[in-house]
């Protein structure tokens, strides 16, 4: 199968002259059966989407069973009272994106998610849609694909997408489900912090370690940390910094992304 070749300019689009305000709600993931996390997420979704939106396009590609996924979302109430239409039930996925009032990309395996977005040639459509002002909600893997690349995911590469390059809606990387090292642990595997340090051995930029329950809300040139947990911000050559809700993170939008990504192959 061939893939459409295209380029993603990663200049922070909300700063471009004449562009619409980019609106993003990015979640660090977590078991939303936990009541305080679920309530916090629902409240943020309602605040973010408001009353002018009633239908949300849900993208379930990060999991294998789409029907079970959308059913679970509704069972937990994290559709926040909005009518969720899953893209897999719509014959023309391109038209679904173009007509969407808001887009919600759920969590799961980031490699599977990104691969499906490539296979269905949805990356450029989604990016333009968000750049034009349509709200984007991304949880875990859905937050990963909002970044320039998926290089800071925690997931196993169960499939091989054409590229690690993603939507580039933000100029920084996210590591969802971030966990802190356990001081007395006998576990000999790499800590999450060590993995992020390895990322900086080969890459530049900023990585935000989002703990489960943390939420970053971006409105144009403003970024806030909400939710029930904090985040740890890593920058190459610097000591990591801790942030707790509610805190402004506007500086993240000044991060310098790669000048250009070319995620497609012929």
PDB file of C-alpha atoms in Angstrom:
ATOM      1  CA  UNK A   1       0.000   0.000   0.000  1.00  0.00           C
ATOM      2  CA  UNK A   2       1.287   3.476  -0.856  1.00  0.00           C
ATOM      3  CA  UNK A   3       0.934   6.466   1.423  1.00  0.00           C
ATOM      4  CA  UNK A   4       0.374  10.057   0.401  1.00  0.00           C
ATOM      5  CA  UNK A   5       3.585  12.040   0.778  1.00  0.00           C
ATOM      6  CA  UNK A   6       3.116  15.336   2.597  1.00  0.00           C
ATOM      7  CA  UNK A   7       4.949  17.715   4.879  1.00  0.00           C
ATOM      8  CA  UNK A   8       3.964  19.137   8.249  1.00  0.00           C
ATOM      9  CA  UNK A   9       5.164  22.627   9.039  1.00  0.00           C
ATOM     10  CA  UNK A  10       5.629  22.688  12.807  1.00  0.00           C
ATOM     11  CA  UNK A  11       5.704  26.412  13.430  1.00  0.00           C
ATOM     12  CA  UNK A  12       3.324  26.805  16.358  1.00  0.00           C
ATOM     13  CA  UNK A  13       0.190  27.486  14.333  1.00  0.00           C
ATOM     14  CA  UNK A  14      -1.624  29.634  16.916  1.00  0.00           C
ATOM     15  CA  UNK A  15       1.192  32.155  16.595  1.00  0.00           C
ATOM     16  CA  UNK A  16       0.884  32.436  12.829  1.00  0.00           C
ATOM     17  CA  UNK A  17      -0.584  35.684  11.598  1.00  0.00           C
ATOM     18  CA  UNK A  18      -4.243  35.388  10.676  1.00  0.00           C
ATOM     19  CA  UNK A  19      -4.640  31.818  11.927  1.00  0.00           C
ATOM     20  CA  UNK A  20      -7.494  30.636  14.135  1.00  0.00           C
ATOM     21  CA  UNK A  21      -6.913  29.936  17.820  1.00  0.00           C
ATOM     22  CA  UNK A  22      -5.766  26.376  18.396  1.00  0.00           C
ATOM     23  CA  UNK A  23      -7.710  24.673  21.198  1.00  0.00           C
ATOM     24  CA  UNK A  24      -6.427  21.453  22.756  1.00  0.00           C
ATOM     25  CA  UNK A  25      -7.278  19.355  25.807  1.00  0.00           C
ATOM     26  CA  UNK A  26      -4.583  16.739  26.428  1.00  0.00           C
ATOM     27  CA  UNK A  27      -4.799  14.090  29.145  1.00  0.00           C
ATOM     28  CA  UNK A  28      -2.038  12.047  30.757  1.00  0.00           C
ATOM     29  CA  UNK A  29      -4.319   9.001  30.880  1.00  0.00           C
ATOM     30  CA  UNK A  30      -5.196   6.714  33.739  1.00  0.00           C
ATOM     31  CA  UNK A  31      -7.958   4.410  34.829  1.00  0.00           C
ATOM     32  CA  UNK A  32     -11.018   6.638  34.649  1.00  0.00           C
ATOM     33  CA  UNK A  33     -12.930   4.193  36.801  1.00  0.00           C
ATOM     34  CA  UNK A  34     -11.188   6.167  39.582  1.00  0.00           C
ATOM     35  CA  UNK A  35     -13.889   8.658  40.510  1.00  0.00           C
ATOM     36  CA  UNK A  36     -11.846  11.799  41.130  1.00  0.00           C
ATOM     37  CA  UNK A  37     -10.026  11.414  37.797  1.00  0.00           C
ATOM     38  CA  UNK A  38     -13.260  10.728  35.943  1.00  0.00           C
ATOM     39  CA  UNK A  39     -15.064  13.704  37.479  1.00  0.00           C
ATOM     40  CA  UNK A  40     -12.121  16.023  36.808  1.00  0.00           C
ATOM     41  CA  UNK A  41     -11.944  14.927  33.159  1.00  0.00           C
ATOM     42  CA  UNK A  42     -15.689  15.281  32.631  1.00  0.00           C
ATOM     43  CA  UNK A  43     -15.653  18.760  34.170  1.00  0.00           C
ATOM     44  CA  UNK A  44     -12.762  19.828  31.961  1.00  0.00           C
ATOM     45  CA  UNK A  45     -14.426  18.462  28.820  1.00  0.00           C
ATOM     46  CA  UNK A  46     -17.616  20.392  29.607  1.00  0.00           C
ATOM     47  CA  UNK A  47     -15.682  23.570  30.293  1.00  0.00           C
ATOM     48  CA  UNK A  48     -13.560  23.104  27.175  1.00  0.00           C
ATOM     49  CA  UNK A  49     -16.321  22.291  24.692  1.00  0.00           C
ATOM     50  CA  UNK A  50     -19.038  24.475  26.204  1.00  0.00           C
ATOM     51  CA  UNK A  51     -22.664  24.535  25.064  1.00  0.00           C
ATOM     52  CA  UNK A  52     -22.205  25.453  21.406  1.00  0.00           C
ATOM     53  CA  UNK A  53     -20.986  21.923  20.567  1.00  0.00           C
ATOM     54  CA  UNK A  54     -23.215  18.873  20.856  1.00  0.00           C
ATOM     55  CA  UNK A  55     -21.512  16.260  18.646  1.00  0.00           C
ATOM     56  CA  UNK A  56     -17.944  14.965  18.959  1.00  0.00           C
ATOM     57  CA  UNK A  57     -16.096  12.781  16.467  1.00  0.00           C
ATOM     58  CA  UNK A  58     -14.448   9.948  18.401  1.00  0.00           C
ATOM     59  CA  UNK A  59     -11.363   8.221  16.971  1.00  0.00           C
ATOM     60  CA  UNK A  60     -10.921   4.740  18.556  1.00  0.00           C
ATOM     61  CA  UNK A  61      -8.011   3.489  16.429  1.00  0.00           C
ATOM     62  CA  UNK A  62      -5.652   2.990  19.388  1.00  0.00           C
ATOM     63  CA  UNK A  63      -7.598  -0.115  20.493  1.00  0.00           C
ATOM     64  CA  UNK A  64      -8.576  -3.223  18.556  1.00  0.00           C
ATOM     65  CA  UNK A  65     -12.284  -3.460  19.467  1.00  0.00           C
ATOM     66  CA  UNK A  66     -13.868  -0.163  18.414  1.00  0.00           C
ATOM     67  CA  UNK A  67     -17.400  -1.090  19.463  1.00  0.00           C
ATOM     68  CA  UNK A  68     -16.328  -2.077  22.966  1.00  0.00           C
ATOM     69  CA  UNK A  69     -14.226   1.084  23.229  1.00  0.00           C
ATOM     70  CA  UNK A  70     -17.003   3.551  22.452  1.00  0.00           C
ATOM     71  CA  UNK A  71     -19.385   1.573  24.692  1.00  0.00           C
ATOM     72  CA  UNK A  72     -16.921   1.853  27.600  1.00  0.00           C
ATOM     73  CA  UNK A  73     -16.482   5.579  27.079  1.00  0.00           C
ATOM     74  CA  UNK A  74     -20.241   6.083  27.270  1.00  0.00           C
ATOM     75  CA  UNK A  75     -20.599   3.690  30.234  1.00  0.00           C
ATOM     76  CA  UNK A  76     -18.042   5.695  32.222  1.00  0.00           C
ATOM     77  CA  UNK A  77     -19.711   8.950  31.221  1.00  0.00           C
ATOM     78  CA  UNK A  78     -16.513  10.472  29.868  1.00  0.00           C
ATOM     79  CA  UNK A  79     -18.402  11.606  26.798  1.00  0.00           C
ATOM     80  CA  UNK A  80     -19.490  14.291  29.318  1.00  0.00           C
ATOM     81  CA  UNK A  81     -23.047  14.327  27.967  1.00  0.00           C
ATOM     82  CA  UNK A  82     -22.013  15.019  24.358  1.00  0.00           C
ATOM     83  CA  UNK A  83     -23.102  12.805  21.479  1.00  0.00           C
ATOM     84  CA  UNK A  84     -20.031  10.802  20.453  1.00  0.00           C
ATOM     85  CA  UNK A  85     -19.930   9.544  16.866  1.00  0.00           C
ATOM     86  CA  UNK A  86     -17.189   6.971  16.341  1.00  0.00           C
ATOM     87  CA  UNK A  87     -15.380   7.469  13.046  1.00  0.00           C
ATOM     88  CA  UNK A  88     -15.409   3.736  12.313  1.00  0.00           C
ATOM     89  CA  UNK A  89     -19.205   3.842  11.941  1.00  0.00           C
ATOM     90  CA  UNK A  90     -19.053   6.565   9.269  1.00  0.00           C
ATOM     91  CA  UNK A  91     -18.531   5.467   5.661  1.00  0.00           C
ATOM     92  CA  UNK A  92     -16.417   8.447   4.591  1.00  0.00           C
ATOM     93  CA  UNK A  93     -13.839   9.139   7.307  1.00  0.00           C
ATOM     94  CA  UNK A  94     -12.449  12.183   5.499  1.00  0.00           C
ATOM     95  CA  UNK A  95     -15.858  13.802   5.325  1.00  0.00           C
ATOM     96  CA  UNK A  96     -16.401  12.950   9.004  1.00  0.00           C
ATOM     97  CA  UNK A  97     -13.269  14.884   9.968  1.00  0.00           C
ATOM     98  CA  UNK A  98     -14.146  17.822   7.746  1.00  0.00           C
ATOM     99  CA  UNK A  99     -17.640  18.112   9.269  1.00  0.00           C
ATOM    100  CA  UNK A 100     -16.612  17.451  12.905  1.00  0.00           C
ATOM    101  CA  UNK A 101     -17.531  20.000  15.559  1.00  0.00           C
ATOM    102  CA  UNK A 102     -14.810  18.576  17.813  1.00  0.00           C
ATOM    103  CA  UNK A 103     -12.396  15.643  17.625  1.00  0.00           C
ATOM    104  CA  UNK A 104     -11.607  13.256  20.503  1.00  0.00           C
ATOM    105  CA  UNK A 105      -8.732  10.790  20.039  1.00  0.00           C
ATOM    106  CA  UNK A 106      -8.767   8.054  22.655  1.00  0.00           C
ATOM    107  CA  UNK A 107      -5.913   6.199  24.322  1.00  0.00           C
ATOM    108  CA  UNK A 108      -4.494   2.743  23.704  1.00  0.00           C
ATOM    109  CA  UNK A 109      -1.500   1.732  21.606  1.00  0.00           C
ATOM    110  CA  UNK A 110       0.110   4.790  20.017  1.00  0.00           C
ATOM    111  CA  UNK A 111       1.757   2.844  17.183  1.00  0.00           C
ATOM    112  CA  UNK A 112      -1.545   1.268  16.159  1.00  0.00           C
ATOM    113  CA  UNK A 113      -3.272   4.659  16.355  1.00  0.00           C
ATOM    114  CA  UNK A 114      -0.699   6.490  14.265  1.00  0.00           C
ATOM    115  CA  UNK A 115      -0.537   3.673  11.726  1.00  0.00           C
ATOM    116  CA  UNK A 116      -4.292   3.842  11.168  1.00  0.00           C
ATOM    117  CA  UNK A 117      -4.160   7.623  10.778  1.00  0.00           C
ATOM    118  CA  UNK A 118      -1.520   7.135   8.088  1.00  0.00           C
ATOM    119  CA  UNK A 119      -3.369   4.284   6.380  1.00  0.00           C
ATOM    120  CA  UNK A 120      -6.544   6.338   6.174  1.00  0.00           C
ATOM    121  CA  UNK A 121      -4.628   9.497   5.191  1.00  0.00           C
ATOM    122  CA  UNK A 122      -6.189  11.463   8.071  1.00  0.00           C
ATOM    123  CA  UNK A 123      -3.154  13.279   9.505  1.00  0.00           C
ATOM    124  CA  UNK A 124      -3.196  16.323   7.188  1.00  0.00           C
ATOM    125  CA  UNK A 125      -6.991  16.628   7.434  1.00  0.00           C
ATOM    126  CA  UNK A 126      -7.022  16.527  11.231  1.00  0.00           C
ATOM    127  CA  UNK A 127      -4.131  18.939  11.531  1.00  0.00           C
ATOM    128  CA  UNK A 128      -5.774  21.496   9.229  1.00  0.00           C
ATOM    129  CA  UNK A 129      -9.075  21.072  11.033  1.00  0.00           C
ATOM    130  CA  UNK A 130      -7.461  21.823  14.407  1.00  0.00           C
ATOM    131  CA  UNK A 131      -5.408  24.656  12.963  1.00  0.00           C
ATOM    132  CA  UNK A 132      -8.684  26.185  11.752  1.00  0.00           C
ATOM    133  CA  UNK A 133     -10.022  26.228  15.312  1.00  0.00           C
ATOM    134  CA  UNK A 134     -11.841  22.918  15.844  1.00  0.00           C
ATOM    135  CA  UNK A 135     -11.332  21.661  19.436  1.00  0.00           C
ATOM    136  CA  UNK A 136      -9.089  18.618  19.841  1.00  0.00           C
ATOM    137  CA  UNK A 137      -9.222  16.259  22.819  1.00  0.00           C
ATOM    138  CA  UNK A 138      -6.502  13.631  23.166  1.00  0.00           C
ATOM    139  CA  UNK A 139      -6.008  11.171  26.014  1.00  0.00           C
ATOM    140  CA  UNK A 140      -2.775   9.178  26.447  1.00  0.00           C
ATOM    141  CA  UNK A 141      -2.056   7.920  22.906  1.00  0.00           C
ATOM    142  CA  UNK A 142      -4.329  10.697  21.668  1.00  0.00           C
ATOM    143  CA  UNK A 143      -2.059  13.180  23.444  1.00  0.00           C
ATOM    144  CA  UNK A 144       1.038  11.476  22.015  1.00  0.00           C
ATOM    145  CA  UNK A 145      -0.120  11.955  18.417  1.00  0.00           C
ATOM    146  CA  UNK A 146      -0.738  15.659  19.088  1.00  0.00           C
ATOM    147  CA  UNK A 147       3.051  16.016  19.485  1.00  0.00           C
ATOM    148  CA  UNK A 148       5.658  16.405  16.727  1.00  0.00           C
ATOM    149  CA  UNK A 149       6.469  12.686  17.021  1.00  0.00           C
ATOM    150  CA  UNK A 150       5.450   9.619  19.043  1.00  0.00           C
ATOM    151  CA  UNK A 151       9.028   8.993  20.201  1.00  0.00           C
ATOM    152  CA  UNK A 152       8.083   9.513  23.870  1.00  0.00           C
ATOM    153  CA  UNK A 153       5.235   7.001  24.037  1.00  0.00           C
ATOM    154  CA  UNK A 154       5.461   4.069  26.466  1.00  0.00           C
ATOM    155  CA  UNK A 155       3.868   1.571  24.092  1.00  0.00           C
ATOM    156  CA  UNK A 156       5.193  -1.514  22.356  1.00  0.00           C
ATOM    157  CA  UNK A 157       5.574  -1.102  18.576  1.00  0.00           C
ATOM    158  CA  UNK A 158       3.015  -3.785  17.723  1.00  0.00           C
ATOM    159  CA  UNK A 159       2.759  -2.349  14.202  1.00  0.00           C
ATOM    160  CA  UNK A 160       5.189  -0.230  12.194  1.00  0.00           C
ATOM    161  CA  UNK A 161       3.729   3.083  11.008  1.00  0.00           C
ATOM    162  CA  UNK A 162       5.359   4.729   7.974  1.00  0.00           C
ATOM    163  CA  UNK A 163       6.948   7.291  10.291  1.00  0.00           C
ATOM    164  CA  UNK A 164       7.050   8.301  13.966  1.00  0.00           C
ATOM    165  CA  UNK A 165       6.090  11.844  12.921  1.00  0.00           C
ATOM    166  CA  UNK A 166       2.628  12.803  14.129  1.00  0.00           C
ATOM    167  CA  UNK A 167       0.229  15.779  14.038  1.00  0.00           C
ATOM    168  CA  UNK A 168       2.577  18.425  15.424  1.00  0.00           C
ATOM    169  CA  UNK A 169      -0.237  20.375  17.112  1.00  0.00           C
ATOM    170  CA  UNK A 170       2.141  21.330  19.932  1.00  0.00           C
ATOM    171  CA  UNK A 171       5.886  22.019  19.775  1.00  0.00           C
ATOM    172  CA  UNK A 172       6.753  19.707  22.691  1.00  0.00           C
ATOM    173  CA  UNK A 173       6.674  15.976  23.401  1.00  0.00           C
ATOM    174  CA  UNK A 174       4.434  14.208  25.944  1.00  0.00           C
ATOM    175  CA  UNK A 175       5.165  11.117  27.995  1.00  0.00           C
ATOM    176  CA  UNK A 176       1.746  10.032  29.332  1.00  0.00           C
ATOM    177  CA  UNK A 177       1.225   7.821  32.398  1.00  0.00           C
ATOM    178  CA  UNK A 178       4.460   9.267  33.780  1.00  0.00           C
ATOM    179  CA  UNK A 179       5.602   7.518  36.960  1.00  0.00           C
ATOM    180  CA  UNK A 180       8.216   8.595  39.481  1.00  0.00           C
ATOM    181  CA  UNK A 181      11.099   6.297  40.463  1.00  0.00           C
ATOM    182  CA  UNK A 182      10.491   4.191  43.571  1.00  0.00           C
ATOM    183  CA  UNK A 183      13.471   4.794  45.822  1.00  0.00           C
ATOM    184  CA  UNK A 184      13.417   1.374  47.504  1.00  0.00           C
ATOM    185  CA  UNK A 185      12.355  -0.654  44.499  1.00  0.00           C
ATOM    186  CA  UNK A 186      14.363  -3.746  43.489  1.00  0.00           C
ATOM    187  CA  UNK A 187      13.238  -3.352  39.881  1.00  0.00           C
ATOM    188  CA  UNK A 188      16.274  -3.123  37.604  1.00  0.00           C
ATOM    189  CA  UNK A 189      14.556  -1.834  34.471  1.00  0.00           C
ATOM    190  CA  UNK A 190      14.792   1.720  33.231  1.00  0.00           C
ATOM    191  CA  UNK A 191      12.833   4.384  35.061  1.00  0.00           C
ATOM    192  CA  UNK A 192      10.665   6.727  33.043  1.00  0.00           C
ATOM    193  CA  UNK A 193      13.087   9.551  33.799  1.00  0.00           C
ATOM    194  CA  UNK A 194      15.966   7.489  32.394  1.00  0.00           C
ATOM    195  CA  UNK A 195      14.039   6.785  29.208  1.00  0.00           C
ATOM    196  CA  UNK A 196      13.439  10.503  28.733  1.00  0.00           C
ATOM    197  CA  UNK A 197      17.144  11.160  29.308  1.00  0.00           C
ATOM    198  CA  UNK A 198      17.870   8.616  26.564  1.00  0.00           C
ATOM    199  CA  UNK A 199      15.498  10.531  24.291  1.00  0.00           C
ATOM    200  CA  UNK A 200      17.612  13.664  24.815  1.00  0.00           C
ATOM    201  CA  UNK A 201      20.755  11.754  23.868  1.00  0.00           C
ATOM    202  CA  UNK A 202      19.409  11.697  20.309  1.00  0.00           C
ATOM    203  CA  UNK A 203      16.852  14.542  20.264  1.00  0.00           C
ATOM    204  CA  UNK A 204      16.337  18.134  21.394  1.00  0.00           C
ATOM    205  CA  UNK A 205      13.265  19.954  22.680  1.00  0.00           C
ATOM    206  CA  UNK A 206      10.974  19.570  25.675  1.00  0.00           C
ATOM    207  CA  UNK A 207       9.226  16.499  27.115  1.00  0.00           C
ATOM    208  CA  UNK A 208       6.305  16.784  29.526  1.00  0.00           C
ATOM    209  CA  UNK A 209       5.885  13.784  31.808  1.00  0.00           C
ATOM    210  CA  UNK A 210       2.135  13.788  32.440  1.00  0.00           C
ATOM    211  CA  UNK A 211       1.077  11.759  35.468  1.00  0.00           C
ATOM    212  CA  UNK A 212      -2.197   9.875  35.341  1.00  0.00           C
ATOM    213  CA  UNK A 213      -5.044  12.311  35.924  1.00  0.00           C
ATOM    214  CA  UNK A 214      -3.135  15.364  34.694  1.00  0.00           C
ATOM    215  CA  UNK A 215      -4.677  17.538  31.974  1.00  0.00           C
ATOM    216  CA  UNK A 216      -3.109  20.262  29.837  1.00  0.00           C
ATOM    217  CA  UNK A 217      -5.492  22.782  28.292  1.00  0.00           C
ATOM    218  CA  UNK A 218      -4.238  25.015  25.486  1.00  0.00           C
ATOM    219  CA  UNK A 219      -6.141  28.000  24.150  1.00  0.00           C
ATOM    220  CA  UNK A 220      -4.100  29.901  21.587  1.00  0.00           C
ATOM    221  CA  UNK A 221      -0.957  31.156  23.337  1.00  0.00           C
ATOM    222  CA  UNK A 222      -2.113  30.087  26.833  1.00  0.00           C
ATOM    223  CA  UNK A 223      -1.514  26.702  28.443  1.00  0.00           C
ATOM    224  CA  UNK A 224      -2.740  25.519  31.843  1.00  0.00           C
ATOM    225  CA  UNK A 225      -2.205  22.394  33.896  1.00  0.00           C
ATOM    226  CA  UNK A 226      -5.441  21.028  35.369  1.00  0.00           C
ATOM    227  CA  UNK A 227      -6.655  17.675  36.649  1.00  0.00           C
ATOM    228  CA  UNK A 228      -5.858  15.632  39.732  1.00  0.00           C
ATOM    229  CA  UNK A 229      -2.102  15.175  39.268  1.00  0.00           C
ATOM    230  CA  UNK A 230       0.975  17.160  38.354  1.00  0.00           C
ATOM    231  CA  UNK A 231       3.476  17.045  35.534  1.00  0.00           C
ATOM    232  CA  UNK A 232       7.245  16.990  35.254  1.00  0.00           C
ATOM    233  CA  UNK A 233       8.879  19.052  32.523  1.00  0.00           C
ATOM    234  CA  UNK A 234      12.178  17.890  31.037  1.00  0.00           C
ATOM    235  CA  UNK A 235      14.433  20.032  28.876  1.00  0.00           C
ATOM    236  CA  UNK A 236      17.730  18.949  27.414  1.00  0.00           C
ATOM    237  CA  UNK A 237      20.670  19.908  29.620  1.00  0.00           C
ATOM    238  CA  UNK A 238      18.458  21.107  32.487  1.00  0.00           C
ATOM    239  CA  UNK A 239      17.102  19.616  35.687  1.00  0.00           C
ATOM    240  CA  UNK A 240      13.439  18.565  35.441  1.00  0.00           C
ATOM    241  CA  UNK A 241      10.865  20.908  36.967  1.00  0.00           C
ATOM    242  CA  UNK A 242       7.678  19.994  38.823  1.00  0.00           C
ATOM    243  CA  UNK A 243       4.287  21.604  38.213  1.00  0.00           C
ATOM    244  CA  UNK A 244       1.017  21.007  40.035  1.00  0.00           C
ATOM    245  CA  UNK A 245      -2.544  21.957  39.110  1.00  0.00           C
ATOM    246  CA  UNK A 246      -3.533  24.731  38.593  1.00  0.00           C
ATOM    247  CA  UNK A 247      -0.443  26.163  36.935  1.00  0.00           C
ATOM    248  CA  UNK A 248       0.351  28.127  33.789  1.00  0.00           C
ATOM    249  CA  UNK A 249       2.553  26.388  31.254  1.00  0.00           C
ATOM    250  CA  UNK A 250       2.632  29.039  28.529  1.00  0.00           C
ATOM    251  CA  UNK A 251       6.391  28.581  28.178  1.00  0.00           C
ATOM    252  CA  UNK A 252       5.776  25.160  26.614  1.00  0.00           C
ATOM    253  CA  UNK A 253       4.361  26.864  23.561  1.00  0.00           C
ATOM    254  CA  UNK A 254       7.692  28.604  23.041  1.00  0.00           C
ATOM    255  CA  UNK A 255       9.466  25.252  22.724  1.00  0.00           C
ATOM    256  CA  UNK A 256      11.347  24.911  19.467  1.00  0.00           C
ATOM    257  CA  UNK A 257      10.103  21.963  17.399  1.00  0.00           C
ATOM    258  CA  UNK A 258      11.778  20.446  14.379  1.00  0.00           C
ATOM    259  CA  UNK A 259      11.623  22.921  11.506  1.00  0.00           C
ATOM    260  CA  UNK A 260       9.890  20.458   9.214  1.00  0.00           C
ATOM    261  CA  UNK A 261       8.665  16.890   9.366  1.00  0.00           C
ATOM    262  CA  UNK A 262       7.971  14.753   6.325  1.00  0.00           C
ATOM    263  CA  UNK A 263       5.888  11.863   7.686  1.00  0.00           C
ATOM    264  CA  UNK A 264       4.653  10.417   4.403  1.00  0.00           C
ATOM    265  CA  UNK A 265       6.358   7.921   2.135  1.00  0.00           C
ATOM    266  CA  UNK A 266       5.648   7.288  -1.504  1.00  0.00           C
TER     267      UNK A 266
END
